[in-house]
PDB file of C-alpha atoms and ligand atoms in Angstrom:
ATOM      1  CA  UNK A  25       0.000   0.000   0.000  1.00  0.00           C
ATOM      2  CA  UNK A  26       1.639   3.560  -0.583  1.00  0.00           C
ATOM      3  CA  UNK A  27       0.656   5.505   1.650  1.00  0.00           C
ATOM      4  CA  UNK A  28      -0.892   9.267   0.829  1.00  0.00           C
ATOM      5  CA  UNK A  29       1.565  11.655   1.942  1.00  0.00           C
ATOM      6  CA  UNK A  30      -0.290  14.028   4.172  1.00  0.00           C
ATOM      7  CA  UNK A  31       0.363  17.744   5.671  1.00  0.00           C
ATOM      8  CA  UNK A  32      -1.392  19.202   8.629  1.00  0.00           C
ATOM      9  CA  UNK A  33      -1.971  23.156   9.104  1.00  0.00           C
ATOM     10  CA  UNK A  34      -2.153  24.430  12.361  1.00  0.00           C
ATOM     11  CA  UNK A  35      -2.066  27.663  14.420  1.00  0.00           C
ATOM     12  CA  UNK A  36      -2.839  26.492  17.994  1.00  0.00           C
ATOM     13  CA  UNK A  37      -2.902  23.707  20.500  1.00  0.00           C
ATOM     14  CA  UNK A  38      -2.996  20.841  17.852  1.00  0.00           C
ATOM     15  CA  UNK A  39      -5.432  18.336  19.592  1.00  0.00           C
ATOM     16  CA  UNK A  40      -6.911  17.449  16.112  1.00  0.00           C
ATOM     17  CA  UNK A  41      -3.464  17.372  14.280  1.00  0.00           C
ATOM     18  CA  UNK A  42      -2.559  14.983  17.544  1.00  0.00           C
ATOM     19  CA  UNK A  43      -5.652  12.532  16.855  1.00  0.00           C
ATOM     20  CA  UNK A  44      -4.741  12.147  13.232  1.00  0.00           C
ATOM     21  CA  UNK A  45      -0.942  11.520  13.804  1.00  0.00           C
ATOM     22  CA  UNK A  46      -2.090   8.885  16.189  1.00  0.00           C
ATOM     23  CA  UNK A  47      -4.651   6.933  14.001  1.00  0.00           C
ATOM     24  CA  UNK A  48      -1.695   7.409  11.362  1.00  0.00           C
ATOM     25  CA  UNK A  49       0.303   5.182  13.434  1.00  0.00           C
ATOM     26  CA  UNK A  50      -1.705   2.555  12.620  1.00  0.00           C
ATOM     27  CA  UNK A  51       0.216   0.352   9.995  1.00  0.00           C
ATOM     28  CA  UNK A  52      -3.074  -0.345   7.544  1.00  0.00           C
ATOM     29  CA  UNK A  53      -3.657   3.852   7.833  1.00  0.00           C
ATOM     30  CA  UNK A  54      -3.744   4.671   4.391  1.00  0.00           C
ATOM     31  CA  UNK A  55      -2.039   7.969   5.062  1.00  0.00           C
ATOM     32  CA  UNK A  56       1.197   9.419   6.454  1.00  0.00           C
ATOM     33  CA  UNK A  57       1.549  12.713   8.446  1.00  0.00           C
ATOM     34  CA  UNK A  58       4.872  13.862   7.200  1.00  0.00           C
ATOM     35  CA  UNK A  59       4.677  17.686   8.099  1.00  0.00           C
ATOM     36  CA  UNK A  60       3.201  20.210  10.547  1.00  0.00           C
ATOM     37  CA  UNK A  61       3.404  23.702   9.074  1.00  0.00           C
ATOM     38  CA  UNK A  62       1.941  26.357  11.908  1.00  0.00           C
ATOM     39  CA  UNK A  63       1.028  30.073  10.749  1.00  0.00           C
ATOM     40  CA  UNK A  64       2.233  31.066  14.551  1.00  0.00           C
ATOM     41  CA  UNK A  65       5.332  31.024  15.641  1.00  0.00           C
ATOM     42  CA  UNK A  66       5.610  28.720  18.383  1.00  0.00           C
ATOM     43  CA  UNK A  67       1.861  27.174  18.371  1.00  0.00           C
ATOM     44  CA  UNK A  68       1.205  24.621  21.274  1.00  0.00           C
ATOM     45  CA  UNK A  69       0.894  21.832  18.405  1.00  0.00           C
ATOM     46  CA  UNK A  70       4.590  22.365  16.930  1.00  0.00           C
ATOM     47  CA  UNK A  71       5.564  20.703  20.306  1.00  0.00           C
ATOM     48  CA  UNK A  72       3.736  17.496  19.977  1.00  0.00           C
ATOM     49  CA  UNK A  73       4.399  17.112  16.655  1.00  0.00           C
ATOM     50  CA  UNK A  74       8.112  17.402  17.172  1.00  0.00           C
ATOM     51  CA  UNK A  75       7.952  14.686  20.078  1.00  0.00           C
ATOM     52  CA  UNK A  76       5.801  12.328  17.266  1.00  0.00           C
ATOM     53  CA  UNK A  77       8.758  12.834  15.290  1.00  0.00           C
ATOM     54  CA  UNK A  78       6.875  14.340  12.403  1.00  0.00           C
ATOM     55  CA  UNK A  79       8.954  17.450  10.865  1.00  0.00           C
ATOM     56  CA  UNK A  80       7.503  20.796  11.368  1.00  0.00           C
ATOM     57  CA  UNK A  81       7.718  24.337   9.795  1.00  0.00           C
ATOM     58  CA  UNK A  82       6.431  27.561  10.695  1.00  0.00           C
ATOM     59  CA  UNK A  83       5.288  29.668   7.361  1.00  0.00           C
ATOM     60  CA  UNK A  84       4.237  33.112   9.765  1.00  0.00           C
ATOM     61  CA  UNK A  85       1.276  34.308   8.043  1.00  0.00           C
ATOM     62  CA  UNK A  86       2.067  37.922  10.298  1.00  0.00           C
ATOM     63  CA  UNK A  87       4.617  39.424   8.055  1.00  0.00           C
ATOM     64  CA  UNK A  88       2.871  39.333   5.146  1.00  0.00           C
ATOM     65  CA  UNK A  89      -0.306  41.434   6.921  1.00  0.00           C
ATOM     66  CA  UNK A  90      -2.970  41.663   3.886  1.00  0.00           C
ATOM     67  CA  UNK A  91      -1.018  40.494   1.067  1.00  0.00           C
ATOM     68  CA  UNK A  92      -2.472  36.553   1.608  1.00  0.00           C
ATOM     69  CA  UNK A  93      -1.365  35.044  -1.924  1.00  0.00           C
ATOM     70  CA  UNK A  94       2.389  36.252  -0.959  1.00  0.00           C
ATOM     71  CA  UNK A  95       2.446  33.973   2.168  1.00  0.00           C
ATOM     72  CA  UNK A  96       0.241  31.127   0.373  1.00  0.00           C
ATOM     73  CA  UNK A  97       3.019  30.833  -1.953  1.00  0.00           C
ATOM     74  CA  UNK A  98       5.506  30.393   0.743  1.00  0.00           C
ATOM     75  CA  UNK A  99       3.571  27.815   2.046  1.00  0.00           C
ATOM     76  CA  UNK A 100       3.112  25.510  -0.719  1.00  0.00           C
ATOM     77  CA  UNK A 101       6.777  25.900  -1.777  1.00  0.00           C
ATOM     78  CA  UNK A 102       7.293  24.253   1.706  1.00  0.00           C
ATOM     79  CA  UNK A 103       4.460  21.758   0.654  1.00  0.00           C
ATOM     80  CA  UNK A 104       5.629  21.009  -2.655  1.00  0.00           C
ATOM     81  CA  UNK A 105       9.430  20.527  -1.041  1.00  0.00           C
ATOM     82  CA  UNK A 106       7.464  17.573   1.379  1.00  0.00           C
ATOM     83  CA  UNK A 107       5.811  16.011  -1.848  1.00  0.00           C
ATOM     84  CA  UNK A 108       2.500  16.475   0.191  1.00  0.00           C
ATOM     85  CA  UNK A 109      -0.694  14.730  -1.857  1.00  0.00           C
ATOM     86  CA  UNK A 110      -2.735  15.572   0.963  1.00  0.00           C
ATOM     87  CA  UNK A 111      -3.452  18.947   3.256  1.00  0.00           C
ATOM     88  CA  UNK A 112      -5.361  18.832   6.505  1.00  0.00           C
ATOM     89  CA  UNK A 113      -6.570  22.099   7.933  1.00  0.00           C
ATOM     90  CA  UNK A 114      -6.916  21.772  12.062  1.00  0.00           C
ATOM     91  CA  UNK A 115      -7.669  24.794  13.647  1.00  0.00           C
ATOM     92  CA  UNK A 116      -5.713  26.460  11.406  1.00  0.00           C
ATOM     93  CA  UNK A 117      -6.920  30.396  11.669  1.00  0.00           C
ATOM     94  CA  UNK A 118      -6.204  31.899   8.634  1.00  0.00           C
ATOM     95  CA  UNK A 119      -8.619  32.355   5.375  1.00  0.00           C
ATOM     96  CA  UNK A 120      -7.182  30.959   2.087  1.00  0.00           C
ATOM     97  CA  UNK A 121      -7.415  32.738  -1.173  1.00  0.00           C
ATOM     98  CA  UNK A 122      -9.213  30.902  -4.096  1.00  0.00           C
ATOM     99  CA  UNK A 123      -5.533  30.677  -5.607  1.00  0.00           C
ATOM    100  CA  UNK A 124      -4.029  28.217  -3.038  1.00  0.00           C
ATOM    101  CA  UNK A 125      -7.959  26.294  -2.179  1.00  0.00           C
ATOM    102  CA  UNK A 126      -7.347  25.995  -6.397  1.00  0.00           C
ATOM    103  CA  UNK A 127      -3.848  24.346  -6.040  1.00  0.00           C
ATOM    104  CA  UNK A 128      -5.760  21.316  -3.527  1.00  0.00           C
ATOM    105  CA  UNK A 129      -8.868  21.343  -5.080  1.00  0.00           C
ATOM    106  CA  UNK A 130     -10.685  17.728  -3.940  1.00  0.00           C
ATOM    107  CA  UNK A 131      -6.771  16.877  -1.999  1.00  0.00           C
ATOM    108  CA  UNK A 132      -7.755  19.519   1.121  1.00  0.00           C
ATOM    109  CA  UNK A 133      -9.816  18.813   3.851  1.00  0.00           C
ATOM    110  CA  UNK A 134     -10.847  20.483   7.051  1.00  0.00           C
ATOM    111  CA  UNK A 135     -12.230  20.008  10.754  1.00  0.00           C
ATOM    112  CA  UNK A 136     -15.563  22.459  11.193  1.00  0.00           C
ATOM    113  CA  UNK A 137     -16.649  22.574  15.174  1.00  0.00           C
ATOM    114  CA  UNK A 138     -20.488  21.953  13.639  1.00  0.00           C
ATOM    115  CA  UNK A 139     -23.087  20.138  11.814  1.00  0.00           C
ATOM    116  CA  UNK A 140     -22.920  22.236   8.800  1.00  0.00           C
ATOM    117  CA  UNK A 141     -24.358  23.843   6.817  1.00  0.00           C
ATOM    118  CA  UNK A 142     -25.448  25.050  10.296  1.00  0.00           C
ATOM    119  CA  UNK A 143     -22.992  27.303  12.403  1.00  0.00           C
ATOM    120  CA  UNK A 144     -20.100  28.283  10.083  1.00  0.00           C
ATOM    121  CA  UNK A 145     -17.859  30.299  11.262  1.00  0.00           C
ATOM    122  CA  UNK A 146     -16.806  31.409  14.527  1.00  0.00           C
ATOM    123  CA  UNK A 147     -18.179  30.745  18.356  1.00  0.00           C
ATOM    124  CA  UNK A 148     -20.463  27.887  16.814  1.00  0.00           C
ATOM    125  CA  UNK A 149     -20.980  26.715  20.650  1.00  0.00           C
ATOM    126  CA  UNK A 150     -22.619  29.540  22.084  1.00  0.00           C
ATOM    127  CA  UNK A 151     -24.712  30.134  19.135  1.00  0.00           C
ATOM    128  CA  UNK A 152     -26.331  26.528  19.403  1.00  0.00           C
ATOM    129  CA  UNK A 153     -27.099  27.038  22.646  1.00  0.00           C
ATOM    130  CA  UNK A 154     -28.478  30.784  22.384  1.00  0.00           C
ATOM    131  CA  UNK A 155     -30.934  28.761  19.537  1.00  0.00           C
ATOM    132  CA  UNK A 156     -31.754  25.935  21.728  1.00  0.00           C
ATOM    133  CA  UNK A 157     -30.824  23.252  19.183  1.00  0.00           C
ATOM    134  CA  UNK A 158     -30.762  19.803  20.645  1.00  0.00           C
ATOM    135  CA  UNK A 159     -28.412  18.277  18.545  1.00  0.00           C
ATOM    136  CA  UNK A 160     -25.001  19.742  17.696  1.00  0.00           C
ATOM    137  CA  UNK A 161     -21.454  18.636  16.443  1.00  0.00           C
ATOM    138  CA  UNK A 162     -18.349  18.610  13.847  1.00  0.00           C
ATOM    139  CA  UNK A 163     -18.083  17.987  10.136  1.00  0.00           C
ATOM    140  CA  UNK A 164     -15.285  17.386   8.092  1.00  0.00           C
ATOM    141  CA  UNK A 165     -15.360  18.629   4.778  1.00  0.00           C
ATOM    142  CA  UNK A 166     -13.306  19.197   1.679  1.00  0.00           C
ATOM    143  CA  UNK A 167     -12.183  22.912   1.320  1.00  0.00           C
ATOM    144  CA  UNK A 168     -13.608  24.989  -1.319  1.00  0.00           C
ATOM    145  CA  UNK A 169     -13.146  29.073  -1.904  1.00  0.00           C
ATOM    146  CA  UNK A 170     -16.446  29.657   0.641  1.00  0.00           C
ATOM    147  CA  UNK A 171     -15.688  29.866   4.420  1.00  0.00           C
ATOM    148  CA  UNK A 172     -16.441  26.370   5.944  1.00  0.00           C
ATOM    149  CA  UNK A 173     -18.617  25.162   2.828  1.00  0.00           C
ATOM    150  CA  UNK A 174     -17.537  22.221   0.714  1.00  0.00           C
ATOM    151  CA  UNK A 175     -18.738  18.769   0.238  1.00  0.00           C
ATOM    152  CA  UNK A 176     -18.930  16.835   3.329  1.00  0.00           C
ATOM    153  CA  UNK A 177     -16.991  13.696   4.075  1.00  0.00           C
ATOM    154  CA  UNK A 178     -18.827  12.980   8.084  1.00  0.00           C
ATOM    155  CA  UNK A 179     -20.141  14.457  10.594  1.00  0.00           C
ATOM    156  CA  UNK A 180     -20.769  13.435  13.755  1.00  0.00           C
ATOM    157  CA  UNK A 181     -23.409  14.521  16.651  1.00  0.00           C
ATOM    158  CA  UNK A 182     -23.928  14.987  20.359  1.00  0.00           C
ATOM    159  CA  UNK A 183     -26.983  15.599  22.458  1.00  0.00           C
ATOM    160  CA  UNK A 184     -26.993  19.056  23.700  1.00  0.00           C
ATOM    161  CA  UNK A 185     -28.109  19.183  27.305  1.00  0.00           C
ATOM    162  CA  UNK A 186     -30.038  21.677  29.418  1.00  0.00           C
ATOM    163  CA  UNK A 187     -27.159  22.453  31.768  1.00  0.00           C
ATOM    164  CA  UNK A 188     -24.254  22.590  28.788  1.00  0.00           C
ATOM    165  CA  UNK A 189     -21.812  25.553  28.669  1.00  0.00           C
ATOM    166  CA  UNK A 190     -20.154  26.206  25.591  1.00  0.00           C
ATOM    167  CA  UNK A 191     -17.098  24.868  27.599  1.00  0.00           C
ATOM    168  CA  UNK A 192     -18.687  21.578  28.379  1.00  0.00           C
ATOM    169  CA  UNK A 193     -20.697  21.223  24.885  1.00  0.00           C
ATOM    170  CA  UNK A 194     -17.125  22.229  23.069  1.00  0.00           C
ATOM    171  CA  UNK A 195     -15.766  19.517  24.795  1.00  0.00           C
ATOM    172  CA  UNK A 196     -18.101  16.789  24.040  1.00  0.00           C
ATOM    173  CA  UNK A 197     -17.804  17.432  20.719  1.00  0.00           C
ATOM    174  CA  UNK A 198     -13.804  18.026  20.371  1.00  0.00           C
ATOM    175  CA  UNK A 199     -14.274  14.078  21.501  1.00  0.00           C
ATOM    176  CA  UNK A 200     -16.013  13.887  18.434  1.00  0.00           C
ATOM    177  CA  UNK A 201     -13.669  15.544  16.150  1.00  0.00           C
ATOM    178  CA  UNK A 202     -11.245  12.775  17.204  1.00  0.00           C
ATOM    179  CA  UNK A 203     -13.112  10.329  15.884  1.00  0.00           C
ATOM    180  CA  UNK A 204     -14.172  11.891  12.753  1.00  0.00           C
ATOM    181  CA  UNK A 205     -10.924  13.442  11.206  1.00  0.00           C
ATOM    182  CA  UNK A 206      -9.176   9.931  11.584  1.00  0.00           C
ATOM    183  CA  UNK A 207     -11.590   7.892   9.732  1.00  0.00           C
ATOM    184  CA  UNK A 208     -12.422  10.759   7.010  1.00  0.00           C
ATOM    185  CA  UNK A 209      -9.006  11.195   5.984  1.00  0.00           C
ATOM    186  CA  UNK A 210      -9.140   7.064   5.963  1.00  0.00           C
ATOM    187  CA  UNK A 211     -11.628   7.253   3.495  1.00  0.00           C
ATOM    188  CA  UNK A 212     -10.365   9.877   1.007  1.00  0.00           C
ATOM    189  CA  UNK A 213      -6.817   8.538   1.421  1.00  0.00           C
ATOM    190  CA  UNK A 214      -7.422   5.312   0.733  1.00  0.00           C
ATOM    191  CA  UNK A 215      -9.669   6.537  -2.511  1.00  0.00           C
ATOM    192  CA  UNK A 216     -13.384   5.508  -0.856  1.00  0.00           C
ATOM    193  CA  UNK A 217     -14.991   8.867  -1.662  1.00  0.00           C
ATOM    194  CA  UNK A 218     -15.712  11.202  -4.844  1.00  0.00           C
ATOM    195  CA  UNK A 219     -17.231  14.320  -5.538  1.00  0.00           C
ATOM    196  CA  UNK A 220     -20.674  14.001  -7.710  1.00  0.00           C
ATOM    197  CA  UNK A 221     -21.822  17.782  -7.845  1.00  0.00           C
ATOM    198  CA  UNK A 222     -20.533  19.034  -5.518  1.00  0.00           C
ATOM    199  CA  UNK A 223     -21.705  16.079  -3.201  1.00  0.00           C
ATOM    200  CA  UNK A 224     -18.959  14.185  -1.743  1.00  0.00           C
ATOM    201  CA  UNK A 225     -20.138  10.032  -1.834  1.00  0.00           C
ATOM    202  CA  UNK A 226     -18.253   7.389  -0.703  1.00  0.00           C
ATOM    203  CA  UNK A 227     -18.288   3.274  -1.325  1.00  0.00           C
ATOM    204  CA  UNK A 228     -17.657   2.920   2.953  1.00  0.00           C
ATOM    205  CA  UNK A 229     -20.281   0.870   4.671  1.00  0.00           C
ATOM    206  CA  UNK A 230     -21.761   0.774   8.106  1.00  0.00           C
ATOM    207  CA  UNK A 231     -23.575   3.874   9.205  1.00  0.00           C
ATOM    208  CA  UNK A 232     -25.196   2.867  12.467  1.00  0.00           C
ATOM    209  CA  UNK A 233     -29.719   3.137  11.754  1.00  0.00           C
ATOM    210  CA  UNK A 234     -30.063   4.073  14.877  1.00  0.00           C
ATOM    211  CA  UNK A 235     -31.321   7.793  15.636  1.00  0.00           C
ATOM    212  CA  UNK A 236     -29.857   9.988  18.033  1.00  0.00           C
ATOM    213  CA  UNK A 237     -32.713  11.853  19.611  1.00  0.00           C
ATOM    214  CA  UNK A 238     -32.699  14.247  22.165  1.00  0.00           C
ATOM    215  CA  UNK A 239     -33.521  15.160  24.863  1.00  0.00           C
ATOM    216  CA  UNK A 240     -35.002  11.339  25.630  1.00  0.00           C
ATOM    217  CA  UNK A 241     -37.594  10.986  26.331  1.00  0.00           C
ATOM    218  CA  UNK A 242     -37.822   7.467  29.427  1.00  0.00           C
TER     219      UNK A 242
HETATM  220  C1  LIG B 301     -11.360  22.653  16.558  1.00  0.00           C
HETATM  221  O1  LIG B 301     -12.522  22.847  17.300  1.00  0.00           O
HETATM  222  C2  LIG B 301     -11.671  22.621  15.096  1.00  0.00           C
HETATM  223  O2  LIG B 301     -12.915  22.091  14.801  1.00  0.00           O
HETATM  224  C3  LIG B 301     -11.625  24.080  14.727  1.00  0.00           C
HETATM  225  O3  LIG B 301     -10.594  24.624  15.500  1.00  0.00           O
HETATM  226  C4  LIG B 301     -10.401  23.848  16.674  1.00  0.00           C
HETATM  227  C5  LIG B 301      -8.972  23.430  16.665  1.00  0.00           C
HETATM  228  O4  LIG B 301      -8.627  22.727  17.830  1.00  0.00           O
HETATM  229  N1  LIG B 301     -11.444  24.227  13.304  1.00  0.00           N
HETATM  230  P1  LIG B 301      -7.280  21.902  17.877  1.00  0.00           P
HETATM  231  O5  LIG B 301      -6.150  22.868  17.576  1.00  0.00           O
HETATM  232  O6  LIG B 301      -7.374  20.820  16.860  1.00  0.00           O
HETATM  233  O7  LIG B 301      -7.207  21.385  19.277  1.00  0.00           O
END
């Protein structure tokens, strides 16, 4: 099996980039992590990585200030020195330009902290929770030009409780993102999914048929 040859973008603590390196371990993983890059100089993920020994770069997004295309293209020359086939964005705070979403078109994928096409964009937690929804959790997606749109590899769901914080629903579902990130990248790395306009299928098997309803009702 050769192994997809994959590159994880970061700008913080990592926990996502952590899970995948993990499942990557595995020796029937279709993929390979074989680089961190972090936007921010010394990001809490750089750390881990390093002690996974995976090799790391930091491309700082800072000096460039508006100019966005003029750091993307620092970043995939670091990319393209890797040989990457495969870019993971997790928790990685920075707004790509239709030029360098072009360049990974169907080969990038990223970790959204809800069920979209609900709650893009930012404080997803505490805007569930201000709406009351019941049900609530991550998706990971393939990356198009539109902010946290793109077909959708999975999702996965919690039950939002009466006495949740943000805090304590971010939580349950960070548990979630675990799970999901390291069996999506599975599937596209191993070639189980495709894009049918602008739907992303796959040939995997074994969605559960049970619903998850809440609140119970016993
Ligand atoms: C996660 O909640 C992810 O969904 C979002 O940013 C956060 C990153 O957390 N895109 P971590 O750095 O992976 O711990």
């Amino acid at each position: 099996m050769t192994k997809r040859r994959v590159a994880i973008l970061i700008s913080g603590r990592g926990s996502n980039m952590a899970a995948l390196i993990e499942a990557a371990q595995a020796k029937d993983y279709p993929a390979e992590i074989v680089l961190v890059v972090s936007n921010i100089a010394g990001a809490g993920g750089l750390a881990i990585a390093q002690r996974a020994g995976i090799a790391t770069a930091t491309v700082e997004s800072k000096p460039f200030g508006k100019d966005r295309e003029a750091f993307e293209r620092k970043l995939q020359e670091t990319l393209l020195a890797h040989g990457i086939d495969l870019v993971c964005l997790a928790g990685f705070l920075r707004l790509l330009t239709p030029w360098f979403v072009g360049q990974w078109e169907g080969r990038m994928l990223n970790i959204h902290p809800a069920l979209l096409p609900s709650y893009r964009g930012l404080h997803t937690h505490e805007r569930a929770l201000a709406d009351g929804v019941k049900i609530h959790g991550a998706t990971v997606h393939f990356v198009v030009p539109e902010m946290d749109s793109g077909p959708i590899v999975m999702q996965g769901a919690v039950a939002v409780r009466d006495d949740d914080t943000p805090e304590r629903l971010a939580a349950r579902v960070l548990d979630v993102e675990h799970r999901i990130y390291p069996d999506a990248l599975r599937l596209v790395a191993s070639g189980q999914t495709r894009i049918e306009n602008g739907v992303c299928r796959t040939s995997a098997k074994g969605s559960p048929d049970d619903a998850l309803i809440a609140p119970a009702v016993i």
